Short mmCIF file of C-alpha atoms in Angstrom, two decimals:
data_model
loop_
_atom_site.label_atom_id
_atom_site.label_comp_id
_atom_site.label_asym_id
_atom_site.label_seq_id
_atom_site.Cartn_x
_atom_site.Cartn_y
_atom_site.Cartn_z
CA MET A 2 159.84 7.92 125.58
CA SER A 3 156.27 6.68 125.35
CA THR A 4 154.71 5.77 122.01
CA PRO A 5 152.39 8.51 120.70
CA PRO A 6 148.72 7.62 120.16
CA PRO A 7 147.75 6.48 116.62
CA ARG A 8 146.20 9.85 115.80
CA GLU A 9 149.42 11.75 116.60
CA THR A 10 151.45 9.07 114.79
CA ARG A 11 149.41 9.58 111.63
CA PHE A 12 149.71 13.36 111.76
CA ASN A 13 153.43 13.17 112.47
CA GLU A 14 153.85 11.01 109.37
CA GLU A 15 151.71 13.30 107.19
CA ALA A 16 153.09 16.62 108.42
CA SER A 17 155.69 17.14 105.70
CA GLN A 18 153.08 16.70 102.94
CA TRP A 19 150.14 18.29 104.75
CA ASP A 20 150.24 21.64 102.94
CA SER A 21 150.34 19.98 99.52
CA ASN A 22 146.76 18.74 99.91
CA PRO A 23 144.45 21.11 97.95
CA SER A 24 141.47 20.23 100.15
CA VAL A 25 143.42 21.19 103.28
CA GLN A 26 144.42 24.51 101.73
CA ARG A 27 140.90 25.27 100.49
CA ALA A 28 139.16 24.36 103.76
CA THR A 29 141.60 26.49 105.77
CA SER A 30 141.15 29.45 103.45
CA LEU A 31 137.37 29.23 103.75
CA ALA A 32 137.60 28.89 107.55
CA HIS A 33 139.83 31.98 107.70
CA GLN A 34 137.34 33.96 105.59
CA ALA A 35 134.46 32.82 107.82
CA LEU A 36 136.40 33.84 110.92
CA LEU A 37 137.18 37.31 109.62
CA SER A 38 133.67 37.92 108.32
CA ARG A 39 132.03 37.08 111.64
CA ILE A 40 134.47 39.22 113.59
CA SER A 41 133.87 42.02 111.11
CA CYS A 42 130.11 41.73 111.61
CA SER A 43 130.62 42.25 115.35
CA GLN A 44 132.58 45.45 114.60
CA LYS A 45 135.38 44.38 116.94
CA ASP A 46 138.92 45.68 116.70
CA ILE A 47 140.92 42.49 117.09
CA SER A 48 144.38 44.00 116.73
CA THR A 49 144.86 43.62 120.51
CA TYR A 50 143.56 40.03 120.64
CA ASP A 51 145.59 37.18 122.10
CA VAL A 52 144.44 34.01 120.34
CA LEU A 53 144.81 30.30 121.09
CA GLU A 54 144.42 27.88 118.19
CA ILE A 55 143.89 24.29 119.30
CA GLY A 56 144.95 21.69 116.74
CA CYS A 57 146.90 24.15 114.59
CA GLY A 58 148.55 21.54 112.38
CA THR A 59 151.24 23.15 110.22
CA GLY A 60 149.93 26.60 111.08
CA LEU A 61 147.98 27.37 107.91
CA LEU A 62 145.19 29.13 109.81
CA SER A 63 147.43 30.68 112.46
CA LEU A 64 149.79 32.21 109.90
CA SER A 65 146.89 33.60 107.86
CA PHE A 66 145.25 35.08 110.94
CA ALA A 67 148.41 36.39 112.62
CA PRO A 68 148.54 39.81 110.85
CA SER A 69 145.06 40.63 112.19
CA VAL A 70 145.76 40.04 115.91
CA ARG A 71 148.33 40.77 118.61
CA SER A 72 149.44 37.17 119.18
CA ILE A 73 148.64 33.53 118.48
CA THR A 74 149.58 30.54 120.59
CA ALA A 75 149.47 27.69 118.07
CA LEU A 76 148.92 24.37 119.82
CA ASP A 77 149.04 20.83 118.42
CA ALA A 78 149.63 17.40 119.95
CA ALA A 79 151.63 16.16 116.93
CA GLN A 80 155.29 17.13 117.13
CA GLY A 81 155.67 16.67 113.37
CA MET A 82 153.07 19.36 112.68
CA ILE A 83 154.70 21.76 115.15
CA ASP A 84 158.11 21.13 113.60
CA VAL A 85 156.77 22.16 110.18
CA LEU A 86 155.25 25.31 111.65
CA LYS A 87 158.53 26.18 113.39
CA SER A 88 160.37 25.70 110.11
CA LYS A 89 157.98 28.09 108.37
CA LEU A 90 158.53 30.73 111.05
CA GLN A 91 162.29 30.40 110.75
CA THR A 92 162.46 30.96 106.97
CA SER A 93 163.92 34.27 105.87
CA HIS A 94 160.81 35.39 103.95
CA THR A 95 158.46 34.92 106.93
CA ASN A 96 157.99 38.18 108.77
CA ILE A 97 155.60 36.80 111.38
CA LYS A 98 156.87 37.32 114.92
CA ASN A 99 153.69 36.92 116.96
CA VAL A 100 153.04 33.16 116.63
CA LEU A 101 154.30 30.73 119.29
CA PRO A 102 154.19 27.01 118.30
CA VAL A 103 153.51 24.67 121.23
CA CYS A 104 153.44 20.87 121.10
CA ALA A 105 150.99 19.77 123.77
CA LEU A 106 147.73 17.98 124.42
CA LEU A 107 146.05 20.68 126.44
CA GLU A 108 144.40 19.45 129.62
CA ASP A 109 144.83 22.46 131.93
CA PRO A 110 144.10 26.15 131.18
CA ASN A 111 147.03 27.01 133.46
CA ASP A 112 149.48 24.82 131.53
CA GLU A 113 152.82 26.66 131.62
CA ARG A 114 153.35 25.99 127.92
CA ILE A 115 150.50 28.34 126.96
CA GLN A 116 151.31 30.95 129.59
CA LEU A 117 154.19 32.49 127.64
CA ASP A 118 153.38 35.61 125.64
CA PRO A 119 154.26 34.88 121.98
CA VAL A 120 155.37 38.49 121.44
CA ASN A 121 157.93 38.81 124.23
CA LEU A 122 158.16 35.19 125.45
CA GLU A 123 157.50 36.28 129.01
CA PRO A 124 155.12 34.64 131.49
CA PRO A 125 152.35 36.64 133.15
CA ALA A 126 153.02 38.54 136.34
CA ALA A 127 153.26 36.54 139.56
CA GLU A 128 149.95 34.98 140.65
CA GLU A 129 148.29 35.96 137.35
CA LYS A 130 147.17 33.51 134.69
CA ARG A 131 147.20 34.21 130.99
CA ARG A 132 143.76 34.11 129.40
CA PHE A 133 142.74 34.50 125.77
CA ASP A 134 140.44 36.83 123.87
CA LEU A 135 139.68 34.17 121.30
CA ILE A 136 140.07 30.40 121.00
CA THR A 137 139.69 28.83 117.60
CA SER A 138 140.04 25.43 115.97
CA HIS A 139 139.47 24.07 112.50
CA LEU A 140 138.66 20.45 111.59
CA VAL A 141 139.63 19.33 115.08
CA LEU A 142 136.34 18.57 116.84
CA HIS A 143 135.60 15.40 114.86
CA HIS A 144 138.84 13.90 116.23
CA ILE A 145 137.94 14.48 119.92
CA PRO A 146 136.42 11.50 121.79
CA ASP A 147 134.53 13.64 124.34
CA LEU A 148 133.78 17.24 123.37
CA GLN A 149 132.35 18.38 126.70
CA PRO A 150 135.66 18.44 128.63
CA LEU A 151 137.36 20.23 125.73
CA LEU A 152 134.70 22.94 125.60
CA SER A 153 134.90 23.37 129.37
CA LEU A 154 138.68 23.70 129.07
CA MET A 155 138.25 26.36 126.37
CA PHE A 156 135.78 28.20 128.59
CA ALA A 157 138.29 28.26 131.46
CA ALA A 158 141.10 29.51 129.20
CA LEU A 159 139.12 32.56 127.97
CA LYS A 160 138.96 36.05 129.44
CA PRO A 161 135.75 36.53 131.44
CA SER A 162 133.00 38.69 129.91
CA THR A 163 134.63 39.13 126.51
CA GLY A 164 136.44 35.91 125.58
CA LYS A 165 134.99 33.91 122.69
CA ILE A 166 135.32 30.59 120.92
CA MET A 167 135.00 30.38 117.13
CA LEU A 168 135.28 26.81 115.87
CA THR A 169 134.79 25.27 112.43
CA ASP A 170 134.30 21.66 111.40
CA TYR A 171 132.28 19.78 108.81
CA GLU A 172 128.66 18.98 109.61
CA ASN A 173 127.24 15.55 110.34
CA PHE A 174 124.25 15.79 108.01
CA GLY A 175 123.56 12.05 107.88
CA PRO A 176 125.15 8.78 106.69
CA GLU A 177 126.75 10.44 103.66
CA ALA A 178 128.95 12.58 105.95
CA ARG A 179 131.07 9.46 106.52
CA LYS A 180 132.49 9.94 103.02
CA PHE A 181 134.51 12.95 104.20
CA HIS A 182 137.33 10.53 105.07
CA PRO A 183 138.57 7.50 103.14
CA GLU A 184 138.13 4.23 104.99
CA SER A 185 141.89 3.97 105.58
CA LYS A 186 141.76 6.98 107.92
CA MET A 187 138.72 6.03 109.98
CA ASP A 188 140.80 4.95 113.00
CA GLU A 189 141.48 8.61 113.81
CA VAL A 190 137.87 9.75 113.35
CA GLU A 191 135.71 9.92 116.48
CA ARG A 192 132.58 11.23 114.72
CA HIS A 193 131.56 11.93 111.15
CA GLY A 194 131.31 15.67 111.57
CA ILE A 195 129.54 17.69 114.25
CA GLU A 196 125.82 18.17 114.78
CA ARG A 197 124.17 21.58 115.22
CA ALA A 198 121.85 20.68 118.11
CA GLU A 199 124.53 18.71 119.95
CA MET A 200 127.13 21.48 119.64
CA THR A 201 124.63 24.07 120.88
CA ARG A 202 123.81 21.90 123.89
CA LEU A 203 127.45 21.13 124.71
CA MET A 204 128.54 24.76 124.44
CA GLU A 205 125.71 25.93 126.67
CA ASN A 206 126.49 23.15 129.15
CA ALA A 207 130.08 24.43 129.30
CA GLY A 208 128.75 27.88 130.26
CA PHE A 209 128.87 29.75 126.96
CA VAL A 210 126.27 32.37 126.12
CA ASP A 211 125.30 34.03 122.82
CA VAL A 212 125.77 30.60 121.25
CA LYS A 213 125.44 30.32 117.47
CA VAL A 214 125.94 27.19 115.40
CA GLU A 215 125.30 27.67 111.70
CA VAL A 216 126.59 26.73 108.26
CA ALA A 217 129.50 28.98 107.31
CA PHE A 218 130.39 27.54 103.91
CA GLU A 219 130.32 24.44 101.73
CA MET A 220 133.31 22.80 100.13
CA GLU A 221 133.62 20.19 97.42
CA LYS A 222 136.27 17.57 98.07
CA PRO A 223 137.34 14.24 96.56
CA ILE A 224 135.79 11.07 97.98
CA GLU A 225 136.40 7.37 97.41
CA THR A 226 134.57 5.88 94.44
CA PHE A 227 133.43 3.19 96.87
CA PRO A 228 134.40 2.64 100.55
CA GLY A 229 137.85 1.13 100.94
CA SER A 230 138.85 1.41 97.29
CA GLY A 231 141.48 4.07 97.92
CA ILE A 232 140.51 5.57 94.56
CA MET A 233 139.60 9.22 95.11
CA GLU A 234 137.77 9.93 91.86
CA GLY A 235 134.40 10.93 93.25
CA LYS A 236 133.46 14.40 94.49
CA MET A 237 130.97 15.66 97.06
CA ASN A 238 129.95 18.92 98.73
CA PHE A 239 130.31 19.10 102.52
CA PRO A 240 128.78 21.85 104.70
CA PHE A 241 130.97 23.32 107.44
CA LEU A 242 129.52 24.61 110.71
CA PHE A 243 130.73 27.71 112.52
CA CYS A 244 130.35 27.43 116.30
CA GLU A 245 130.52 30.66 118.28
CA GLY A 246 130.02 31.39 121.98
CA ARG A 247 131.10 33.89 124.63
CA ARG A 248 132.27 33.40 128.20
CA PRO A 249 130.10 35.64 130.41
#
């Protein structure tokens, strides 16, 4: 078995304690609220939606969103995160039956692992490919080395004419955005947040229309008192961007 990349190694190690982080819980809750409010503004009935979440972690967003939609394929490259999500779904008090956890680094919209229907665990009919009404991600984009191929992959995995992406991540508003992560975790960070103009350009380059990139919410989180100290006694507000686009 090959050794997982450092990013997956870190998230495997942190999976069991992931949900105990108040900042993780708060950011996910705010992302979920932003997601629902923007769908509500579009007056869409999403009860029939099949959703793909990329970088689902322990499933905090997927499990919150599941009662609103038909199905969610919850994808993450870290097996530890997926194992925690599976454990949640198997507990007796969880009545969620429409979430399918998948451990994969998605590189192909026709990947067999995302072709199964989470509700009935059946593949699509012969010669058909499963496509999604909505693809979402939260705090994932700043970990991706090259965003253009990922956005193009999302585009290909959506239903034509109606399929949408709705993505949230913190904004790169300047040098201070670096403080979002302690120095000990910088190896897994590809960029210090996402930029509005760049995200608009990349989404349009991938083929998306009706593109909107705007601040959805702000969140205060602990920061290091000084870089590398490991002492998280400071606090700072970080804006989060909501990136939305439709496949024509």
